[in-house]
Short mmCIF file of C-alpha atoms and ligand atoms in Angstrom, two decimals:
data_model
loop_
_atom_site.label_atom_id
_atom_site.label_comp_id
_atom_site.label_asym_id
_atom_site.label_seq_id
_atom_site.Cartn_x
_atom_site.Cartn_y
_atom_site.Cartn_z
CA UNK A 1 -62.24 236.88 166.82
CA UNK A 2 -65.88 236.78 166.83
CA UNK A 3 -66.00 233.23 164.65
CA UNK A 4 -66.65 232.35 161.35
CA UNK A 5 -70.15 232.38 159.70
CA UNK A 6 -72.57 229.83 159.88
CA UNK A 7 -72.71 228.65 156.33
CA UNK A 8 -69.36 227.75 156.54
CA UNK A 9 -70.70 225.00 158.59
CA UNK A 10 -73.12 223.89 156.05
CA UNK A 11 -70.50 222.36 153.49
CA UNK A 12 -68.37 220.23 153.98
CA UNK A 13 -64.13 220.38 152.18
CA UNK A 14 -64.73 219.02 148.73
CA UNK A 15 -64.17 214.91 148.60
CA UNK A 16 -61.01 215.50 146.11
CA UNK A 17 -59.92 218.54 147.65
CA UNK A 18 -59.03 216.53 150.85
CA UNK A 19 -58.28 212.92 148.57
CA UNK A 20 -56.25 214.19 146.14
CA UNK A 21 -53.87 215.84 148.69
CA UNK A 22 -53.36 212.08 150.16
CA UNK A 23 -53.08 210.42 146.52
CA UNK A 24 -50.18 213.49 146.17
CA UNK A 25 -48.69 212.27 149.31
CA UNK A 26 -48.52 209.07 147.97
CA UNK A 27 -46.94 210.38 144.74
CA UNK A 28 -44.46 212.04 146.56
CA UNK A 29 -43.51 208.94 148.69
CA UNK A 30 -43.01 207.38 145.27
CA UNK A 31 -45.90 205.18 144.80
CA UNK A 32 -46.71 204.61 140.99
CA UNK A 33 -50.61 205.84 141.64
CA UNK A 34 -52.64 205.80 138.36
CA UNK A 35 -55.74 208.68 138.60
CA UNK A 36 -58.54 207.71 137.35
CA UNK A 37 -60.53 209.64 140.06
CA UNK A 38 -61.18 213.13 138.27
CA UNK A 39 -62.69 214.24 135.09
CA UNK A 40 -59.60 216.54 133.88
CA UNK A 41 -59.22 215.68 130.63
CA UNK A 42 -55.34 215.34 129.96
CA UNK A 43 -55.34 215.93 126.68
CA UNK A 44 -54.14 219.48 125.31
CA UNK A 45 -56.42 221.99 123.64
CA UNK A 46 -56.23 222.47 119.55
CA UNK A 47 -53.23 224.12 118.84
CA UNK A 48 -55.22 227.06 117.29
CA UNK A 49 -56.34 227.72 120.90
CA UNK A 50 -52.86 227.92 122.06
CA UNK A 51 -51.82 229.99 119.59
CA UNK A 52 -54.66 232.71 120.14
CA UNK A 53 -53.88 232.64 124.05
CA UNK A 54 -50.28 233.01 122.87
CA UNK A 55 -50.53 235.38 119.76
CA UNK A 56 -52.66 238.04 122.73
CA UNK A 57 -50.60 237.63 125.55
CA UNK A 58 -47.75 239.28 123.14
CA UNK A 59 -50.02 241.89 122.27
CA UNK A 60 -49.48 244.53 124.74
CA UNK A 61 -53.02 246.05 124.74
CA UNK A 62 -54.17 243.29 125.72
CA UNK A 63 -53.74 242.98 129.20
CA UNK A 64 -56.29 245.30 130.42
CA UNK A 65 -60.10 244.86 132.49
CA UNK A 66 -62.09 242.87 130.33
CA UNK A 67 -65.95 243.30 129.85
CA UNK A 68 -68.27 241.46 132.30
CA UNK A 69 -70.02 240.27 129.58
CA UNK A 70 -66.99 238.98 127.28
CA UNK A 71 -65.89 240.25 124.09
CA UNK A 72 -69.10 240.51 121.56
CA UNK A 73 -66.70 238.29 119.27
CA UNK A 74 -66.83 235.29 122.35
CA UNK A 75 -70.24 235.80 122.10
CA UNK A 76 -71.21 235.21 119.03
CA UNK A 77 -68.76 232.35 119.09
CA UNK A 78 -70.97 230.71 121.55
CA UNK A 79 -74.19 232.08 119.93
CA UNK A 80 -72.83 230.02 116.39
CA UNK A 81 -71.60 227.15 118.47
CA UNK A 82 -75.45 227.01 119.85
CA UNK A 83 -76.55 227.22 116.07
CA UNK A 84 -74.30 224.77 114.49
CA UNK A 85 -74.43 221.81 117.42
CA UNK A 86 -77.73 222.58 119.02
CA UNK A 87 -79.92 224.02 116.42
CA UNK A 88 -80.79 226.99 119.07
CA UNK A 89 -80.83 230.54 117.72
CA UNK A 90 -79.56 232.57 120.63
CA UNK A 91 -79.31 236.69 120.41
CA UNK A 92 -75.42 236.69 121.47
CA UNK A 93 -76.12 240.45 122.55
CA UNK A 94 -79.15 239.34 125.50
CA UNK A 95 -79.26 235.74 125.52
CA UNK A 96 -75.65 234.71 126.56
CA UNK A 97 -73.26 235.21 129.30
CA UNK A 98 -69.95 233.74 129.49
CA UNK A 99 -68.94 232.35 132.60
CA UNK A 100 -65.36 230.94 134.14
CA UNK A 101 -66.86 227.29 133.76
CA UNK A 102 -70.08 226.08 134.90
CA UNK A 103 -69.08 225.22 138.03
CA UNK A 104 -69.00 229.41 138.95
CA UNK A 105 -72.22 229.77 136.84
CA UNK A 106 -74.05 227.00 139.62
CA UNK A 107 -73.45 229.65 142.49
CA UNK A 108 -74.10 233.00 140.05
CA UNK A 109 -77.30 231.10 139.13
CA UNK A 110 -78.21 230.00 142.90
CA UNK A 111 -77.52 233.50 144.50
CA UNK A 112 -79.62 235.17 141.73
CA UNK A 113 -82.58 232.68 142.51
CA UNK A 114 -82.25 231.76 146.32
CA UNK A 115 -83.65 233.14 149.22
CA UNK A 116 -82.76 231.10 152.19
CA UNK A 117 -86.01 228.26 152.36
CA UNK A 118 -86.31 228.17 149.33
CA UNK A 119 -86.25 224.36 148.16
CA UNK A 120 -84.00 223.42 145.12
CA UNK A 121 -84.73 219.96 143.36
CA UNK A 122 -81.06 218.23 143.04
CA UNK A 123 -80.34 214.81 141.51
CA UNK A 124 -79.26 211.91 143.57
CA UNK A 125 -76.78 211.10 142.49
CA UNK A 126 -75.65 213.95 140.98
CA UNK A 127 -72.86 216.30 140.77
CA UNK A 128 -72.35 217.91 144.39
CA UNK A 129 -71.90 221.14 143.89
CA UNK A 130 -75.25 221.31 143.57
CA UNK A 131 -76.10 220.60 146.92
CA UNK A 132 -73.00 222.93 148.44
CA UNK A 133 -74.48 225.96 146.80
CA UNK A 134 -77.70 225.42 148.47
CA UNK A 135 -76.79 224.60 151.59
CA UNK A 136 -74.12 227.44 151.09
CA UNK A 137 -77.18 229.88 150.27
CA UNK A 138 -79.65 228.38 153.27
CA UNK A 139 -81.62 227.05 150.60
CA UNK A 140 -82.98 223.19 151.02
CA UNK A 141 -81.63 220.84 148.67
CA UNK A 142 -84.26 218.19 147.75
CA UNK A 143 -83.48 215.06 146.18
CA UNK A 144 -84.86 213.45 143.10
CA UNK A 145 -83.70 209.87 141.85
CA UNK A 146 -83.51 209.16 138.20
CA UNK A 147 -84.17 205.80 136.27
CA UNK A 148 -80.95 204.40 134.61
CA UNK A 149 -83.34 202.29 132.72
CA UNK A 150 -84.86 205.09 131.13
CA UNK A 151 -82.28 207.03 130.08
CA UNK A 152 -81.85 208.85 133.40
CA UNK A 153 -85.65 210.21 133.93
CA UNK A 154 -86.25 211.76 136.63
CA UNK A 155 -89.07 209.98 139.32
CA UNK A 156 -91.54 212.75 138.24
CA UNK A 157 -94.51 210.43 139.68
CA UNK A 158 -93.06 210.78 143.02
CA UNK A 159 -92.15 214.37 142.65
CA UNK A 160 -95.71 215.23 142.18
CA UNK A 161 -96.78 213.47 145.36
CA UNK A 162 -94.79 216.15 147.09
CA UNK A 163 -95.56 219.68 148.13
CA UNK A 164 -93.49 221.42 145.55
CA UNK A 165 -95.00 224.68 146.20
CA UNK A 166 -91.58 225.71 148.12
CA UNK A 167 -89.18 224.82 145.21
CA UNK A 168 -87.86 227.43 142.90
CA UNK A 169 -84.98 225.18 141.16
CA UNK A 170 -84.48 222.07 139.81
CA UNK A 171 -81.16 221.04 138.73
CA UNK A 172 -80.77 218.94 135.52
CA UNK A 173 -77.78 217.03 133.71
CA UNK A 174 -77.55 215.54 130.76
CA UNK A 175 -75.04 213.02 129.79
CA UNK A 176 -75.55 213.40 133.62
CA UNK A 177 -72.44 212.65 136.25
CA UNK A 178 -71.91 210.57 137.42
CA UNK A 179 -74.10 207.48 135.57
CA UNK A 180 -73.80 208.66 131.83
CA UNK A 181 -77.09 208.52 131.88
CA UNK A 182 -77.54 210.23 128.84
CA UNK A 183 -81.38 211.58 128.76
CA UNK A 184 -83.22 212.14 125.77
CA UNK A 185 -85.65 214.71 124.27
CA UNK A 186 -88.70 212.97 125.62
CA UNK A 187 -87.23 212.57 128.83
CA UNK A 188 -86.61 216.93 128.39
CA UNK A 189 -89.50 217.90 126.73
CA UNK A 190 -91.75 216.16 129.85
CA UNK A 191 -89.51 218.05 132.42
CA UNK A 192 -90.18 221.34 130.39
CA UNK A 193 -94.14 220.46 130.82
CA UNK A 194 -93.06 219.36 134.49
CA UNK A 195 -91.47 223.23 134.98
CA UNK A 196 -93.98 224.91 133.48
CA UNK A 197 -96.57 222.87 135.41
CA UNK A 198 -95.10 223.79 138.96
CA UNK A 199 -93.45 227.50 138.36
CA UNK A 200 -89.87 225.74 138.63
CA UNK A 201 -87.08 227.17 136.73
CA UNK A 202 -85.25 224.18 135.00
CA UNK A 203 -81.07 224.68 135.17
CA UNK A 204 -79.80 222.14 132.99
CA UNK A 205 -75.58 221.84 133.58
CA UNK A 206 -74.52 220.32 130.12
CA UNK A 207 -70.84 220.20 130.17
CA UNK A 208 -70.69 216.72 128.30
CA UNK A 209 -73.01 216.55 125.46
CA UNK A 210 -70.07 215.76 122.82
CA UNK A 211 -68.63 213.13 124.84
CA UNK A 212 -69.57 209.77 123.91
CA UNK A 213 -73.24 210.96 122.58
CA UNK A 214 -75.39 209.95 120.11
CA UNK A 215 -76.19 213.49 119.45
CA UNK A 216 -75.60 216.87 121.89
CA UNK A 217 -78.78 218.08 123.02
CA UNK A 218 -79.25 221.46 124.32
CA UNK A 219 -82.22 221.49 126.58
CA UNK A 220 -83.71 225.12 124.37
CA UNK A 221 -84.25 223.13 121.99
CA UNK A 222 -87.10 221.43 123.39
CA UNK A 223 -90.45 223.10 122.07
CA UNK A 224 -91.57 225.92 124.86
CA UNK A 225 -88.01 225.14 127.28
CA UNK A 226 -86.79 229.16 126.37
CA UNK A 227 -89.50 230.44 128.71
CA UNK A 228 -88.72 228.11 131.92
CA UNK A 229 -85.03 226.67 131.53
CA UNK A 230 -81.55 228.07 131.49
CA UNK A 231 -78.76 225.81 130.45
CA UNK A 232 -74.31 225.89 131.58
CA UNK A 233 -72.22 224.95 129.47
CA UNK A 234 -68.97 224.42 129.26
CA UNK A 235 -65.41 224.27 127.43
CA UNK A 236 -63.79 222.39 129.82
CA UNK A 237 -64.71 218.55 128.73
CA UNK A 238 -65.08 219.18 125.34
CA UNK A 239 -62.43 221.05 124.59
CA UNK A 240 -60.03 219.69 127.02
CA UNK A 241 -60.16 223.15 128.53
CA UNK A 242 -60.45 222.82 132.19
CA UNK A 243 -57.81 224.90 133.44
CA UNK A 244 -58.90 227.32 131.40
CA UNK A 245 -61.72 228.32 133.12
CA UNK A 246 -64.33 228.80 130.23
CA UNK A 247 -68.02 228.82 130.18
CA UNK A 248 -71.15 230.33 129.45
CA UNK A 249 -75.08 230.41 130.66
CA UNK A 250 -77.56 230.73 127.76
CA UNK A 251 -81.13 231.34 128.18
CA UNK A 252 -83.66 234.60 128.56
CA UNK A 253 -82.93 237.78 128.67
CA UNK A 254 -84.49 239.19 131.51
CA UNK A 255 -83.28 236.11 133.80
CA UNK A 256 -79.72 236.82 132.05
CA UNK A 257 -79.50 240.20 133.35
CA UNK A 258 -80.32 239.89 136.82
CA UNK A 259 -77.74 237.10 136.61
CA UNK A 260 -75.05 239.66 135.39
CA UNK A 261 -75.61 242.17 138.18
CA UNK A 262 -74.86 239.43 140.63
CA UNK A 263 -71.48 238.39 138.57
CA UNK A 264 -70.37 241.90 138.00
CA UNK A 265 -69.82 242.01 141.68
CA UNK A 266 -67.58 239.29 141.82
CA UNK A 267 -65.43 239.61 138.75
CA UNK A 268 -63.99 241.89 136.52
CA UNK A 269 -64.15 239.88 133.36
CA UNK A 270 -61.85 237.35 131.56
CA UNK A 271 -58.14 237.66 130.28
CA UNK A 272 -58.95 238.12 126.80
CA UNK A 273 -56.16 236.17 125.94
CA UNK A 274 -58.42 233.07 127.03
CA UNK A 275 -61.08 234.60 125.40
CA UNK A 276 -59.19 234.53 122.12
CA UNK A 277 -58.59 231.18 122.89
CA UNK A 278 -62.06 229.50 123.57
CA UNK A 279 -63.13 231.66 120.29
CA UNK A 280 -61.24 229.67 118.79
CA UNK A 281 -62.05 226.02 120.31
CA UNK A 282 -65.62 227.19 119.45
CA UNK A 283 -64.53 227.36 116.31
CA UNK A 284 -63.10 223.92 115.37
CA UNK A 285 -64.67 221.68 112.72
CA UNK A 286 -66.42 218.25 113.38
CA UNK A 287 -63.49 217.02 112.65
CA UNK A 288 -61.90 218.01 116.63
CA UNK A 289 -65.48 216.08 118.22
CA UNK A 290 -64.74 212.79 115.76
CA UNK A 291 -61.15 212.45 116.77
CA UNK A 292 -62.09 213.18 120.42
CA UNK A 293 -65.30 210.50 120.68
CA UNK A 294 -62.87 207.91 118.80
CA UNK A 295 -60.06 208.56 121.87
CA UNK A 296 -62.62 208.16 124.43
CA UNK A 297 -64.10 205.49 122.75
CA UNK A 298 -60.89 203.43 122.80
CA UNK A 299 -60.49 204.37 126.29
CA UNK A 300 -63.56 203.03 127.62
CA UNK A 301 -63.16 199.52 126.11
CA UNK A 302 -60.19 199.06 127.93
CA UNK A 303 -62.29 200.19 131.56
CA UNK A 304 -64.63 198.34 130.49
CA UNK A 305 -62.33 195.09 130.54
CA UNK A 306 -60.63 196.43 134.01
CA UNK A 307 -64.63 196.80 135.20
CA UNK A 308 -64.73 192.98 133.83
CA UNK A 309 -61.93 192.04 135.87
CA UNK A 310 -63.18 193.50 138.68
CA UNK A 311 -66.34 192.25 138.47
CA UNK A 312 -68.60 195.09 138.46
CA UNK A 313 -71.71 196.33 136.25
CA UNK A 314 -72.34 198.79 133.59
CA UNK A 315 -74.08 200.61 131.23
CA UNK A 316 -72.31 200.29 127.70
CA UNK A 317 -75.00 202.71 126.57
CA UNK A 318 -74.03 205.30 129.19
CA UNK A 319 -72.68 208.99 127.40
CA UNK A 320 -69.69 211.45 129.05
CA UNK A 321 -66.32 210.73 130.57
CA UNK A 322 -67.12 208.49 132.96
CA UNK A 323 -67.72 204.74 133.92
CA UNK A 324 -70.46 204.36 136.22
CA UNK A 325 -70.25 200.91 137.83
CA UNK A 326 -72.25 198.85 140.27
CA UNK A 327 -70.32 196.62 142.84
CA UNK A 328 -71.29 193.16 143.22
CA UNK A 329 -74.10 192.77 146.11
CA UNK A 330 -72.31 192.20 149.55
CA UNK A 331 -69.21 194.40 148.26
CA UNK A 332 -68.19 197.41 149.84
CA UNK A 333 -67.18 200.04 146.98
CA UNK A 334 -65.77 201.98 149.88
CA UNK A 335 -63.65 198.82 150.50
CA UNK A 336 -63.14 198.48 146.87
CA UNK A 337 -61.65 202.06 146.23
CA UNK A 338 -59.37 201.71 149.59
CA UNK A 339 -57.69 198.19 148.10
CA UNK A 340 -57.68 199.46 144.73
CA UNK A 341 -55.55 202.65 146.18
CA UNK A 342 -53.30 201.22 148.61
CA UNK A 343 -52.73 197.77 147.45
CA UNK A 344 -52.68 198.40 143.62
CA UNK A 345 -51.80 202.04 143.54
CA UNK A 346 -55.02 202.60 141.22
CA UNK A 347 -57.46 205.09 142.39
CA UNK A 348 -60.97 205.63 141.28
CA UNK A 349 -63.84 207.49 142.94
CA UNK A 350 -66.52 206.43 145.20
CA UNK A 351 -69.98 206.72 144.31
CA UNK A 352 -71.29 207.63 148.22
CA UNK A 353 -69.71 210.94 147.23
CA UNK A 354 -72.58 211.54 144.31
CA UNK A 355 -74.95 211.01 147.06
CA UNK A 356 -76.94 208.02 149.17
CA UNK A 357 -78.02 206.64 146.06
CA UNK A 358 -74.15 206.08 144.46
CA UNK A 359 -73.68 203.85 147.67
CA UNK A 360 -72.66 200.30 145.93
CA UNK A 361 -71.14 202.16 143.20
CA UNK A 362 -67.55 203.45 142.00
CA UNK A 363 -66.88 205.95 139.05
CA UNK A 364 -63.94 205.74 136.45
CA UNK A 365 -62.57 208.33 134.48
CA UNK A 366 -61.60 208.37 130.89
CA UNK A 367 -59.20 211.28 131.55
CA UNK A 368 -55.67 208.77 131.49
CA UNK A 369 -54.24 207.40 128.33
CA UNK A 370 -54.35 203.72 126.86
CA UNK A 371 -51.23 202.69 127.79
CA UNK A 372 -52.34 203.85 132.09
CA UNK A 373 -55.51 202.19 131.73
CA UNK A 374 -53.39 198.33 130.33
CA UNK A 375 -51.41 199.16 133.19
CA UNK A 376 -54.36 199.61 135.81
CA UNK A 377 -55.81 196.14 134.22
CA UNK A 378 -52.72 194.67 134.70
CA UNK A 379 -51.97 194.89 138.29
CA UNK A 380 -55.22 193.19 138.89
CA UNK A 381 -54.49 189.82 139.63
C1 LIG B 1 -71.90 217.93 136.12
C2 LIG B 1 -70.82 218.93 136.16
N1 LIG B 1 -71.14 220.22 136.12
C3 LIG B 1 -70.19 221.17 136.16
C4 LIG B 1 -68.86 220.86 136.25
C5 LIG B 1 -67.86 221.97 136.33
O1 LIG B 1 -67.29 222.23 135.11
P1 LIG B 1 -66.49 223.56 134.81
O2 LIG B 1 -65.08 223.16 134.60
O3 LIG B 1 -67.13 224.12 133.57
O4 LIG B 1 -66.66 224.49 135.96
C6 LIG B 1 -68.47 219.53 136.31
C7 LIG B 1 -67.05 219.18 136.46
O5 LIG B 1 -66.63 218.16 136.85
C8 LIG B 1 -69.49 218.54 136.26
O6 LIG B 1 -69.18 217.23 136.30
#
């Protein structure tokens, strides 16, 4: 045995990988744990998407190789999707590759882009797969802090003071995780002129821009973003999809294609029985994104009044599926998660975990129902 390779010393077991197999043991010891750690939205799928799944897994042909680039139906599902919530016109034949979530589009992207030096711009805090990629890639992640107060902007005056000639990505996310910050288009449209300005391809990950938004923004929207900015996407939070394992990376052509020559070496396409299935999620009427902002809306009152209880801070004009929430000054949150877990069986998520700059916070998730989230405010005294 000759030892394993180096970069799998550069990451480290994912935080809920390694938490959620202690919050099981406590499960199994019987302890009446309510999750709201992780952003797995309980809630089932529309039952037209069940039924497709369903309806194709009966269908004998069906169960063959799939094309790496999904069914052209799937695409121009996600090419009308674009249209209708975006106002993007995409060419579903070029401009659009599905994905198995966004989370497998961060490393298609990253290997497609990253030679090992190269610098990649990451929020902090910010969603750490970013970081793992790079690191995973021997790429350097560098951080960027954003300002809650402004939406989530990035600190672009401080960016420029630095020697940017080594970056090649910069990671965006908007309703970003963890804060909600939700962005804006000024907020884009300057880090489109930022891009353009510096030769940095701009990856915006937008898995929540139904949840709890004003409007969803897709970042090609933004006057001039087609030529420097790809965007993920992703079925999982909006249509309560996440097992599903259902994305997609829109953007340019040329950038597309080199981006499918990496995949294709790594998968052989998706079950088209789940194709099928997010066809038909991408389908669904405003209706589906009304009766899903007025459930999450509900929800968050009520952690809202548990944040109250607890005494920490928020943003009530924060977007996605989270509460982001400050602990008082001379509080732990580390502290804060461990009581909340062992003494009231309630278990949230440490900010730290987002990065230095989540330090003195926590995160709650919306993904539990009403009648979990009373409970949680109830067993604090
Ligand atoms: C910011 C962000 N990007 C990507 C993902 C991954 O989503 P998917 O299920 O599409 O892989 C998540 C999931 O938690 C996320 O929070």
């Amino acid at each position: 045995m000759k030892g394993f390779a180096d970069r799998v010393n550069s990451v480290e077991e994912y935080y809920f990988s390694a938490k959620l197999r202690e919050v099981n043991q406590l499960i199994a010891e019987g302890k009446p744990i309510i999750n709201l750690g992780i952003g797995s939205p309980d809630l089932a799928p529309d039952k037209k998407v069940i039924d497709a799944l369903k309806s194709t897994a009966d269908n004998q042909q069906s169960h063959g190789y799939q094309s790496y680039q999904g069914i052209a139906e799937l695409r121009t599902s996600m090419g009308n999707f674009y249209a209708r919530e975006y106002g993007v016109s995409l060419d579903p034949t070029k401009e659009i590759l599905p994905m198995m979530g966004s989370k497998e589009g961060i490393m298609h992207l990253s290997m497609t882009f990253l030679n090992p030096g190269d610098e990649v711009l990451i929020p902090n805090p910010g969603y750490p797969t970013y970081t793992s990629v790079t690191n995973l890639l021997g790429a350097k992640a560098i951080y960027y802090g954003i300002d809650l107060g402004k939406a989530g902007r990035p600190n672009l005056e401080e960016l420029e003071n630095q020697d940017l000639s080594r970056v090649k990505l910069m990671w965006i996310n908007y309703p970003h995780m963890p804060t909600g910050a939700p962005g804006s288009r000024p907020v884009l449209q300057e880090l489109v002129v930022f891009a353009k300005k510096h030769g940095i391809i701009l990856l915006h990950d937008n898995p929540y821009s139904h949840i709890l938004t004003k409007e969803p923004i897709s970042i090609l929207s933004i006057p001039g973003a087609k030529e420097v900015a790809m965007e993920l996407n992703s079925l999982s939070k909006v249509f309560n999809m996440p097992g599903w394992r259902v994305g997609m990376l829109v953007g340019r052509e040329d950038w597309i294609s080199k981006v499918l020559k990496v995949k294709s070496k790594m998968d052989s396409g998706m079950f088209l029985g789940i194709q099928k299935g997010a066809i038909a999620a991408l389908n669904l009427g405003e209706s589906w994104f009304s009766d899903l902002g007025s459930t999450y809306q509900s929800r968050r009152k009520l952690v809202w009044k548990l944040a109250d209880k607890l005494n920490l801070s928020y943003d009530t004009n924060a977007a996605g599926l989270f509460v982001w929430c400050k602990v008082p000054d001379g509080r732990s949150a580390v502290e804060l998660v461990d009581e909340l877990l062992y003494e009231r069986n309630i278990f949230i998520t440490p900010g730290k975990i987002f990065g230095s700059e989540g330090e003195s916070y926590v995160r709650f998730s919306l993904c539990m129902p009403e009648f979990k989230i009373l409970e949680a405010i109830n067993r604090i005294k």
